[in-house]
Short mmCIF file of C-alpha atoms in Angstrom, two decimals:
data_model
loop_
_atom_site.label_atom_id
_atom_site.label_comp_id
_atom_site.label_asym_id
_atom_site.label_seq_id
_atom_site.Cartn_x
_atom_site.Cartn_y
_atom_site.Cartn_z
CA MET A 829 -71.95 -81.88 -92.97
CA ASN A 830 -70.88 -84.91 -91.27
CA LYS A 831 -67.07 -85.45 -91.39
CA VAL A 832 -66.94 -88.42 -89.07
CA VAL A 833 -65.00 -91.59 -90.01
CA ASN A 834 -65.25 -94.50 -87.65
CA THR A 835 -61.64 -95.78 -87.51
CA VAL A 836 -58.09 -94.54 -87.76
CA SER A 837 -57.61 -96.79 -90.72
CA GLU A 838 -60.45 -95.02 -92.55
CA ALA A 839 -59.11 -91.67 -91.51
CA VAL A 840 -55.74 -92.17 -93.18
CA HIS A 841 -57.15 -93.93 -96.21
CA GLY A 842 -55.51 -92.53 -99.39
CA ILE A 843 -52.12 -91.64 -97.73
CA LYS A 844 -49.63 -93.26 -100.11
CA ASP A 845 -45.88 -93.66 -100.34
CA ASN A 846 -43.94 -90.47 -101.26
CA MET A 847 -46.68 -88.00 -100.23
CA THR A 848 -46.19 -84.89 -98.12
CA LEU A 849 -47.85 -84.65 -94.77
CA MET A 850 -48.14 -82.01 -92.18
CA LEU A 851 -48.25 -83.24 -88.68
CA GLY A 852 -49.38 -81.04 -85.73
CA GLY A 853 -47.72 -80.83 -82.34
CA PHE A 854 -44.80 -79.25 -80.40
CA GLY A 855 -42.45 -81.81 -79.02
CA LEU A 856 -44.83 -84.62 -77.94
CA CYS A 857 -47.61 -82.12 -76.96
CA GLY A 858 -50.59 -82.11 -79.24
CA ILE A 859 -49.40 -84.80 -81.79
CA PRO A 860 -51.78 -87.11 -83.64
CA GLU A 861 -50.52 -90.18 -82.04
CA ASN A 862 -53.25 -92.49 -83.29
CA SER A 863 -52.66 -91.59 -86.79
CA ILE A 864 -48.85 -91.88 -86.57
CA ALA A 865 -49.30 -95.35 -85.06
CA GLU A 866 -51.53 -96.31 -88.11
CA LEU A 867 -49.03 -94.97 -90.52
CA VAL A 868 -46.30 -97.15 -88.88
CA ARG A 869 -48.75 -100.12 -89.04
CA LYS A 870 -49.45 -99.60 -92.73
CA GLY A 871 -45.80 -99.18 -93.59
CA ILE A 872 -46.27 -96.18 -95.77
CA SER A 873 -42.83 -94.89 -96.75
CA GLY A 874 -40.89 -92.22 -98.61
CA LEU A 875 -42.75 -89.59 -96.65
CA THR A 876 -41.99 -85.87 -96.52
CA CYS A 877 -43.16 -84.76 -93.02
CA ILE A 878 -43.58 -81.19 -92.07
CA SER A 879 -43.63 -81.07 -88.28
CA ASN A 880 -42.03 -78.67 -85.85
CA ASN A 881 -40.16 -81.60 -84.17
CA ALA A 882 -39.44 -85.23 -84.97
CA GLY A 883 -40.56 -86.87 -81.77
CA VAL A 884 -38.28 -88.90 -79.55
CA ASP A 885 -36.68 -92.23 -80.34
CA ASP A 886 -39.64 -94.35 -79.34
CA PHE A 887 -42.67 -92.01 -79.58
CA GLY A 888 -44.24 -89.57 -81.99
CA LEU A 889 -42.52 -89.24 -85.38
CA GLY A 890 -39.52 -91.19 -83.90
CA LEU A 891 -41.68 -94.32 -84.55
CA LEU A 892 -41.83 -93.51 -88.30
CA LEU A 893 -38.07 -92.68 -88.42
CA GLN A 894 -37.22 -96.00 -86.63
CA LYS A 895 -38.86 -97.87 -89.51
CA LYS A 896 -37.21 -95.59 -92.06
CA GLN A 897 -40.51 -94.54 -93.42
CA ILE A 898 -39.53 -90.86 -93.66
CA LYS A 899 -37.59 -89.55 -96.59
CA LYS A 900 -37.48 -85.85 -95.66
CA MET A 901 -38.17 -83.80 -92.58
CA ILE A 902 -39.13 -80.25 -92.55
CA SER A 903 -38.81 -79.01 -88.90
CA SER A 904 -37.38 -76.33 -86.67
CA TYR A 905 -35.97 -78.30 -83.88
CA VAL A 906 -35.09 -81.98 -83.74
CA GLY A 907 -32.79 -82.13 -80.59
CA GLU A 908 -34.38 -84.89 -78.69
CA ASN A 909 -33.96 -87.67 -81.19
CA ASP A 910 -30.79 -89.85 -81.48
CA GLU A 911 -32.12 -91.83 -84.52
CA PHE A 912 -32.91 -88.64 -86.35
CA GLU A 913 -29.31 -87.31 -85.79
CA ARG A 914 -27.83 -90.56 -86.95
CA GLN A 915 -29.96 -90.66 -90.16
CA MET A 916 -29.34 -86.94 -90.90
CA LEU A 917 -25.57 -87.14 -90.40
CA SER A 918 -25.27 -90.28 -92.44
CA GLY A 919 -27.26 -88.66 -95.32
CA GLU A 920 -30.10 -91.22 -95.23
CA LEU A 921 -32.56 -88.55 -94.16
CA GLU A 922 -33.02 -85.26 -95.96
CA VAL A 923 -33.66 -82.42 -93.54
CA ASP A 924 -34.82 -78.86 -93.96
CA LEU A 925 -34.47 -77.00 -90.93
CA ILE A 926 -36.56 -73.74 -90.77
CA PRO A 927 -36.99 -70.99 -88.14
CA GLN A 928 -40.04 -71.85 -85.91
CA GLY A 929 -41.94 -68.67 -86.69
CA SER A 930 -41.24 -68.99 -90.52
CA LEU A 931 -42.49 -72.60 -90.35
CA ALA A 932 -45.68 -71.52 -88.57
CA GLU A 933 -46.34 -68.63 -91.03
CA ARG A 934 -45.47 -70.83 -94.06
CA CYS A 935 -48.21 -73.30 -93.00
CA ARG A 936 -50.55 -70.44 -92.35
CA ALA A 937 -49.75 -68.82 -95.68
CA GLY A 938 -50.39 -72.16 -97.49
CA GLY A 939 -53.77 -72.37 -96.01
CA ALA A 940 -54.64 -68.72 -96.42
CA GLY A 941 -53.90 -68.44 -100.12
CA ILE A 942 -50.72 -66.30 -99.62
CA PRO A 943 -47.94 -67.64 -101.94
CA ALA A 944 -45.02 -66.07 -100.09
CA PHE A 945 -44.01 -63.39 -97.57
CA TYR A 946 -40.95 -61.49 -96.34
CA THR A 947 -39.67 -62.07 -92.88
CA PRO A 948 -36.37 -60.80 -91.15
CA ALA A 949 -35.86 -64.31 -89.62
CA GLY A 950 -32.72 -65.90 -90.91
CA PHE A 951 -31.28 -63.03 -92.83
CA GLY A 952 -27.50 -63.33 -93.05
CA THR A 953 -27.63 -66.97 -92.03
CA GLU A 954 -27.50 -70.15 -94.05
CA VAL A 955 -31.30 -70.21 -94.00
CA ALA A 956 -31.28 -67.17 -96.41
CA GLU A 957 -29.08 -68.92 -99.00
CA GLY A 958 -30.49 -68.65 -102.42
CA LYS A 959 -33.65 -66.66 -101.19
CA GLU A 960 -34.56 -63.25 -102.45
CA VAL A 961 -33.66 -60.43 -100.06
CA ARG A 962 -35.62 -57.12 -99.87
CA GLU A 963 -35.26 -54.14 -97.67
CA PHE A 964 -38.29 -52.72 -95.91
CA ASN A 965 -37.96 -49.79 -93.63
CA GLY A 966 -34.19 -50.12 -93.79
CA LYS A 967 -34.19 -53.55 -92.66
CA PRO A 968 -33.33 -56.74 -94.84
CA HIS A 969 -35.97 -59.37 -95.06
CA ILE A 970 -35.93 -62.82 -96.86
CA LEU A 971 -38.72 -64.23 -99.01
CA GLU A 972 -40.23 -67.40 -97.71
CA HIS A 973 -42.77 -69.51 -99.61
CA ALA A 974 -46.07 -71.13 -98.42
CA LEU A 975 -46.12 -74.71 -97.54
CA HIS A 976 -48.72 -77.23 -98.61
CA ALA A 977 -49.39 -80.85 -97.83
CA ASP A 978 -51.32 -83.77 -99.48
CA TYR A 979 -52.62 -84.55 -95.95
CA ALA A 980 -52.54 -82.48 -92.80
CA ILE A 981 -53.05 -84.57 -89.62
CA VAL A 982 -53.83 -82.60 -86.52
CA LYS A 983 -54.83 -83.43 -82.95
CA ALA A 984 -57.50 -81.61 -80.96
CA TRP A 985 -59.00 -81.86 -77.52
CA LYS A 986 -62.65 -81.77 -78.63
CA GLY A 987 -64.28 -81.82 -82.01
CA ASP A 988 -67.83 -82.20 -83.35
CA THR A 989 -69.29 -84.12 -86.22
CA GLU A 990 -69.02 -80.89 -88.47
CA GLY A 991 -65.18 -80.89 -87.91
CA ASN A 992 -65.14 -77.86 -85.63
CA LEU A 993 -62.14 -78.15 -83.20
CA VAL A 994 -61.18 -77.03 -79.79
CA PHE A 995 -57.66 -77.41 -78.61
CA LYS A 996 -56.38 -77.57 -74.99
CA ALA A 997 -53.69 -75.26 -73.55
CA THR A 998 -50.39 -75.40 -75.42
CA ALA A 999 -51.46 -78.52 -77.37
CA ARG A 1000 -52.80 -76.03 -79.96
CA ASN A 1001 -49.33 -74.97 -81.20
CA PHE A 1002 -49.14 -75.84 -85.07
CA ASN A 1003 -52.32 -77.69 -85.31
CA PRO A 1004 -54.69 -74.75 -86.41
CA MET A 1005 -52.30 -73.59 -89.31
CA MET A 1006 -51.65 -77.20 -90.42
CA ALA A 1007 -55.33 -77.86 -90.54
CA MET A 1008 -55.75 -75.04 -92.88
CA ALA A 1009 -52.88 -76.08 -95.28
CA GLY A 1010 -53.69 -79.68 -95.89
CA LYS A 1011 -55.50 -80.57 -99.16
CA ILE A 1012 -57.17 -83.17 -96.94
CA THR A 1013 -57.13 -82.51 -93.21
CA ILE A 1014 -57.59 -85.32 -90.80
CA ALA A 1015 -58.45 -84.38 -87.19
CA GLU A 1016 -58.10 -86.86 -84.38
CA VAL A 1017 -59.77 -85.82 -81.17
CA GLU A 1018 -59.88 -86.93 -77.56
CA GLU A 1019 -63.64 -86.28 -77.44
CA LEU A 1020 -66.02 -86.28 -80.43
CA VAL A 1021 -69.25 -84.67 -79.74
CA PRO A 1022 -72.60 -84.07 -81.85
CA ALA A 1023 -72.77 -80.74 -83.85
CA GLY A 1024 -74.31 -77.99 -81.66
CA THR A 1025 -72.53 -79.31 -78.50
CA LEU A 1026 -69.51 -76.92 -78.78
CA LYS A 1027 -70.32 -73.21 -78.57
CA PRO A 1028 -69.64 -71.35 -81.87
CA ASN A 1029 -67.90 -68.67 -79.86
CA GLU A 1030 -65.38 -71.21 -78.60
CA ILE A 1031 -64.35 -72.84 -81.83
CA HIS A 1032 -60.64 -72.54 -82.53
CA THR A 1033 -60.55 -74.19 -85.97
CA PRO A 1034 -63.79 -73.98 -88.08
CA GLY A 1035 -64.86 -77.24 -89.56
CA ILE A 1036 -64.35 -75.87 -93.06
CA PHE A 1037 -60.67 -76.76 -92.69
CA VAL A 1038 -61.45 -80.39 -91.64
CA GLN A 1039 -62.35 -83.10 -94.09
CA ARG A 1040 -62.25 -86.25 -91.75
CA ILE A 1041 -62.58 -86.39 -87.99
CA PHE A 1042 -62.37 -89.35 -85.48
CA GLN A 1043 -62.13 -89.95 -81.76
CA GLY A 1044 -58.76 -91.44 -81.12
CA ALA A 1045 -59.04 -95.04 -79.43
CA ARG A 1046 -56.16 -94.27 -76.97
CA PHE A 1047 -54.08 -91.30 -76.06
CA GLU A 1048 -50.89 -91.91 -74.13
CA LYS A 1049 -50.03 -88.11 -74.14
CA ARG A 1050 -46.43 -88.83 -72.98
CA ILE A 1051 -44.70 -85.98 -71.19
CA GLU A 1052 -41.17 -85.18 -72.57
CA GLN A 1053 -39.69 -83.24 -69.62
CA ARG A 1054 -41.59 -83.90 -66.31
CA THR A 1055 -40.57 -80.86 -64.18
CA THR A 1056 -42.20 -80.31 -60.79
CA ARG A 1057 -41.65 -78.34 -57.64
CA THR A 1058 -42.21 -79.62 -54.15
CA LYS A 1059 -44.95 -78.26 -51.76
CA MET B 954 -15.29 -64.25 -58.11
CA ALA B 955 -16.95 -65.39 -61.30
CA LEU B 956 -20.78 -65.69 -61.14
CA ASP B 957 -22.56 -69.02 -61.41
CA LYS B 958 -25.53 -69.58 -63.64
CA ASN B 959 -27.91 -68.20 -60.99
CA GLY B 960 -25.88 -65.18 -60.56
CA ILE B 961 -25.97 -64.40 -64.27
CA ALA B 962 -29.74 -64.83 -64.11
CA GLN B 963 -30.00 -62.71 -61.10
CA ARG B 964 -28.07 -59.81 -62.86
CA ILE B 965 -30.20 -60.03 -65.97
CA ALA B 966 -33.31 -59.92 -63.75
CA GLN B 967 -32.25 -56.31 -62.80
CA GLU B 968 -32.92 -55.33 -66.45
CA LEU B 969 -36.64 -56.20 -66.17
CA ARG B 970 -38.97 -53.27 -66.12
CA ASP B 971 -42.63 -53.02 -64.94
CA GLY B 972 -45.23 -54.10 -67.50
CA TRP B 973 -42.86 -55.99 -69.91
CA TYR B 974 -43.64 -59.16 -71.79
CA VAL B 975 -40.48 -61.26 -71.78
CA ASN B 976 -39.38 -64.29 -73.75
CA LEU B 977 -36.81 -66.51 -71.94
CA GLY B 978 -34.80 -69.08 -73.80
CA ILE B 979 -33.68 -72.50 -72.58
CA GLY B 980 -30.91 -72.82 -69.94
CA ILE B 981 -29.68 -69.84 -67.89
CA PRO B 982 -32.35 -67.47 -69.30
CA THR B 983 -35.03 -69.65 -67.72
CA LEU B 984 -33.51 -68.92 -64.25
CA VAL B 985 -34.23 -65.31 -64.58
CA ALA B 986 -37.88 -65.92 -63.74
CA ASN B 987 -36.67 -66.84 -60.15
CA TYR B 988 -35.29 -63.32 -59.54
CA ILE B 989 -38.07 -60.83 -60.52
CA PRO B 990 -37.36 -57.66 -58.53
CA GLU B 991 -39.98 -56.64 -55.81
CA GLY B 992 -42.67 -54.44 -57.06
CA ILE B 993 -42.31 -55.28 -60.78
CA GLU B 994 -44.88 -57.12 -62.80
CA VAL B 995 -43.71 -58.95 -65.90
CA GLU B 996 -45.41 -61.70 -68.10
CA PHE B 997 -43.44 -64.52 -69.48
CA GLN B 998 -44.16 -65.56 -73.13
CA SER B 999 -43.21 -69.08 -74.31
CA GLU B 1000 -43.05 -69.40 -78.05
CA ASN B 1001 -44.96 -72.67 -78.21
CA GLY B 1002 -48.20 -70.75 -77.30
CA VAL B 1003 -48.54 -69.29 -73.74
CA LEU B 1004 -48.46 -65.85 -72.21
CA GLY B 1005 -48.44 -65.74 -68.50
CA MET B 1006 -46.27 -68.72 -67.74
CA GLY B 1007 -46.05 -69.84 -64.13
CA PRO B 1008 -43.67 -72.05 -62.16
CA PHE B 1009 -43.43 -75.83 -62.43
CA PRO B 1010 -46.43 -77.71 -61.28
CA PHE B 1011 -46.61 -79.59 -57.95
CA GLU B 1012 -45.84 -83.25 -58.24
CA GLY B 1013 -48.99 -85.08 -59.38
CA GLU B 1014 -50.32 -81.92 -61.09
CA GLU B 1015 -48.38 -82.17 -64.37
CA ASP B 1016 -50.45 -81.71 -67.47
CA ALA B 1017 -49.11 -83.19 -70.80
CA ASP B 1018 -50.95 -80.42 -72.62
CA LEU B 1019 -49.30 -77.58 -70.76
CA ILE B 1020 -45.56 -77.25 -71.38
CA ASN B 1021 -43.03 -74.50 -72.24
CA ALA B 1022 -40.79 -74.19 -75.32
CA GLY B 1023 -38.28 -76.53 -73.48
CA LYS B 1024 -41.05 -79.15 -73.32
CA GLN B 1025 -41.07 -78.97 -69.58
CA THR B 1026 -44.31 -79.24 -67.72
CA ILE B 1027 -45.45 -75.69 -66.34
CA THR B 1028 -48.38 -73.84 -64.77
CA THR B 1029 -50.03 -70.60 -65.79
CA MET B 1030 -50.55 -67.29 -63.83
CA LYS B 1031 -53.80 -65.51 -63.51
CA GLY B 1032 -54.61 -63.75 -66.72
CA ALA B 1033 -52.67 -66.19 -68.93
CA SER B 1034 -53.70 -66.93 -72.49
CA PHE B 1035 -52.99 -69.69 -75.04
CA PHE B 1036 -52.68 -69.19 -78.87
CA ASP B 1037 -51.26 -70.96 -81.78
CA SER B 1038 -47.71 -70.80 -83.15
CA ALA B 1039 -48.51 -68.27 -85.94
CA THR B 1040 -49.91 -65.87 -83.38
CA SER B 1041 -47.06 -66.47 -81.09
CA PHE B 1042 -44.57 -65.40 -83.60
CA ALA B 1043 -46.77 -62.51 -84.57
CA MET B 1044 -46.05 -61.25 -81.05
CA ILE B 1045 -42.39 -61.85 -81.42
CA ARG B 1046 -41.95 -60.57 -85.00
CA GLY B 1047 -44.37 -57.70 -84.47
CA GLN B 1048 -42.25 -56.53 -81.48
CA HIS B 1049 -44.92 -56.88 -78.93
CA VAL B 1050 -42.51 -58.73 -76.60
CA GLN B 1051 -40.26 -56.12 -74.92
CA LEU B 1052 -37.27 -58.31 -74.02
CA THR B 1053 -35.75 -61.63 -75.25
CA VAL B 1054 -33.14 -63.38 -73.16
CA LEU B 1055 -31.25 -66.27 -74.74
CA GLY B 1056 -28.12 -68.36 -74.58
CA ALA B 1057 -25.31 -68.40 -77.14
CA MET B 1058 -22.28 -70.35 -78.05
CA GLU B 1059 -20.59 -67.32 -79.71
CA VAL B 1060 -21.25 -63.62 -79.97
CA SER B 1061 -19.19 -61.28 -82.14
CA GLU B 1062 -18.21 -57.59 -81.55
CA ASN B 1063 -20.70 -56.43 -84.17
CA GLY B 1064 -23.61 -58.19 -82.48
CA ASP B 1065 -23.71 -61.46 -84.46
CA ILE B 1066 -24.91 -64.50 -82.56
CA ALA B 1067 -24.36 -68.32 -83.16
CA ASN B 1068 -26.29 -70.62 -80.91
CA TRP B 1069 -27.87 -73.41 -83.07
CA LYS B 1070 -25.36 -75.56 -85.05
CA ILE B 1071 -21.95 -77.12 -84.81
CA PRO B 1072 -21.12 -78.38 -88.32
CA GLY B 1073 -20.80 -82.13 -88.58
CA LYS B 1074 -21.54 -82.66 -84.84
CA MET B 1075 -24.75 -81.70 -83.26
CA VAL B 1076 -27.97 -81.31 -85.21
CA LYS B 1077 -30.66 -79.73 -83.25
CA GLY B 1078 -32.23 -76.93 -85.32
CA MET B 1079 -32.76 -73.28 -84.57
CA GLY B 1080 -36.18 -73.54 -83.05
CA GLY B 1081 -37.49 -70.01 -82.59
CA ALA B 1082 -34.03 -68.41 -82.10
CA MET B 1083 -33.69 -67.02 -85.45
CA ASP B 1084 -37.17 -65.28 -85.42
CA LEU B 1085 -36.51 -64.07 -81.94
CA VAL B 1086 -33.07 -62.43 -82.63
CA ALA B 1087 -34.12 -60.94 -86.04
CA SER B 1088 -37.17 -59.26 -84.58
CA ALA B 1089 -36.60 -58.28 -81.05
CA ASP B 1090 -35.31 -54.81 -80.30
CA ASN B 1091 -34.07 -55.71 -76.91
CA ILE B 1092 -31.98 -58.91 -76.74
CA ILE B 1093 -29.74 -59.98 -73.73
CA VAL B 1094 -27.49 -62.83 -74.28
CA ALA B 1095 -26.66 -64.96 -71.03
CA MET B 1096 -23.62 -67.01 -71.31
CA MET B 1097 -20.43 -68.02 -69.85
CA HIS B 1098 -17.45 -65.82 -70.92
CA SER B 1099 -15.30 -68.76 -72.05
CA ASN B 1100 -16.15 -72.37 -73.20
CA ARG B 1101 -15.10 -75.43 -71.11
CA ALA B 1102 -11.76 -75.44 -72.91
CA GLY B 1103 -11.08 -71.89 -71.77
CA VAL B 1104 -11.63 -70.25 -75.25
CA SER B 1105 -13.35 -66.92 -75.36
CA LYS B 1106 -16.90 -66.93 -76.65
CA LEU B 1107 -16.87 -63.03 -77.17
CA LEU B 1108 -15.16 -62.91 -80.43
CA LYS B 1109 -14.05 -60.57 -83.34
CA ALA B 1110 -16.17 -62.77 -85.76
CA CYS B 1111 -18.31 -65.91 -84.94
CA SER B 1112 -16.84 -69.16 -86.30
CA LEU B 1113 -20.06 -71.18 -86.06
CA PRO B 1114 -23.03 -70.85 -88.45
CA LEU B 1115 -24.93 -67.66 -87.49
CA THR B 1116 -28.32 -67.42 -85.91
CA GLY B 1117 -28.59 -63.73 -86.69
CA VAL B 1118 -26.59 -60.71 -87.64
CA GLY B 1119 -25.96 -57.47 -85.88
CA CYS B 1120 -28.73 -58.13 -83.33
CA VAL B 1121 -27.26 -58.44 -79.88
CA LYS B 1122 -26.88 -55.22 -77.78
CA LYS B 1123 -26.11 -56.65 -74.38
CA VAL B 1124 -24.27 -59.60 -72.96
CA VAL B 1125 -24.20 -60.82 -69.33
CA THR B 1126 -21.59 -63.34 -68.63
CA ASP B 1127 -20.07 -64.91 -65.42
CA LEU B 1128 -17.49 -62.16 -65.55
CA ALA B 1129 -19.13 -59.07 -66.95
CA VAL B 1130 -21.88 -56.99 -68.25
CA LEU B 1131 -21.11 -55.71 -71.72
CA GLU B 1132 -22.84 -53.52 -74.26
CA ILE B 1133 -22.25 -54.02 -78.00
CA LYS B 1134 -22.09 -50.86 -80.13
CA THR B 1135 -19.77 -49.31 -82.73
CA GLY B 1136 -18.30 -52.69 -83.52
CA ALA B 1137 -16.91 -53.43 -80.07
CA PHE B 1138 -17.68 -54.91 -76.65
CA HIS B 1139 -18.05 -52.02 -74.12
CA LEU B 1140 -17.47 -53.10 -70.54
CA LEU B 1141 -20.09 -51.81 -68.24
CA GLU B 1142 -19.72 -53.91 -65.07
CA ARG B 1143 -17.43 -56.50 -63.51
CA ALA B 1144 -18.64 -59.55 -61.58
CA PRO B 1145 -17.55 -59.05 -57.91
CA GLY B 1146 -13.79 -59.56 -57.43
CA VAL B 1147 -13.12 -59.91 -61.11
CA SER B 1148 -10.54 -57.58 -62.50
CA VAL B 1149 -10.66 -55.74 -65.77
CA GLU B 1150 -7.39 -57.38 -66.74
CA GLU B 1151 -9.05 -60.86 -66.43
CA ILE B 1152 -12.07 -59.83 -68.55
CA GLN B 1153 -9.70 -58.31 -71.12
CA ALA B 1154 -7.69 -61.57 -71.23
CA LYS B 1155 -10.66 -63.57 -71.77
CA THR B 1156 -12.32 -61.41 -74.42
CA GLU B 1157 -10.99 -62.17 -78.03
CA GLY B 1158 -13.16 -59.38 -79.54
CA THR B 1159 -12.36 -55.62 -79.21
CA LEU B 1160 -13.09 -54.61 -75.57
CA ILE B 1161 -13.45 -50.90 -74.75
CA VAL B 1162 -12.89 -49.92 -71.23
CA ASN B 1163 -13.89 -46.41 -70.38
CA GLY B 1164 -12.89 -45.07 -66.96
CA ILE B 1165 -13.57 -46.95 -63.66
CA ILE B 1166 -15.68 -50.10 -64.20
CA PRO B 1167 -18.09 -50.67 -61.20
CA GLU B 1168 -18.74 -54.14 -59.76
CA MET B 1169 -22.23 -55.63 -60.23
CA SER B 1170 -24.40 -55.05 -57.23
CA PHE B 1171 -27.01 -57.56 -56.08
#
């Protein structure tokens, strides 16, 4: 089944104002930067974005925030973005902060047909407010619900025409679970290869979870914290 | 004399045991990796999806696709592995990680911890901290005993929004090693040259001092 679309414009076709998107990545690592740039160019607004982070002021989701295209963020950590903090404190931006493991599992559950699950994370904190509490093995847990998205946009290292994906190093992060949880999943890859090129044993995300795939025109792959040691 | 951040990390490193998988938080906890005792093998987990985290790369060898949870460029050790975020937190929630070291703004005498939010001020989010503290059996908090204004961070009750309840069992500060049990801080060790009286004065929560308290040894 050929999932290839030729341009980023074709890839994001159908994304409309006020939709819910999942966007893969951890910090600026493994983010779908070509698709984000296209959403900025198209001016699609009122978006609810489910993403572990919110980018930095001038890269990643920060670009959508600058143009006020995001209505609500569902994230676990947003510390690197001044504009985000300003919009949140002024009430312009709705924010739902979720423990990182619960965010990952809620995406996974959404894709795996599990409506909700219990986790100990957040019990006794403001995260637990209004949530069902149940004790298992003498320990309190809270009920967390699955997350779904109209579109999930993920970034992989290599992908084939069938939509099979291979991620590189820690750029994998949230991408596999989000790929599962999108009604339509768009994969942008650094290298698009013909089906049969990738070894079946090495596929991280099977093509069944991907509806559209394209090779990104350009990847800046910006480093957020360049830390080195001297020889 | 009170310890500096490296001293706190060095003292915590003495708690490491051979064969442990360890998650180190951002800040002082990261420094623990510099003081692994001789003859001990531990593997560091970073919740963004790597086991077997190594030191920072040499200049020019940074890889944008290889970072730790603090978004810093890193390297990997022999035998390292990569995985997605759900698998990473399965390791944490499933208690496959033997030790978690993290920083805190406040800790209370019943083991509550606050380290993610100052209402009306900073908005950063909890990241993986709530999952880590709710699940780990063995949590060590690394922090300064007082804040910059000189106010104790070891309290009867946390004033900031909580990250987890009743989960911290050990705290290592610039002044002391303390165990939290039976609703109190139990003083185990003093930093070299720091008196019990000074620790008492700088601990707002209930402090139990049993017998002679030894100095930390390095």
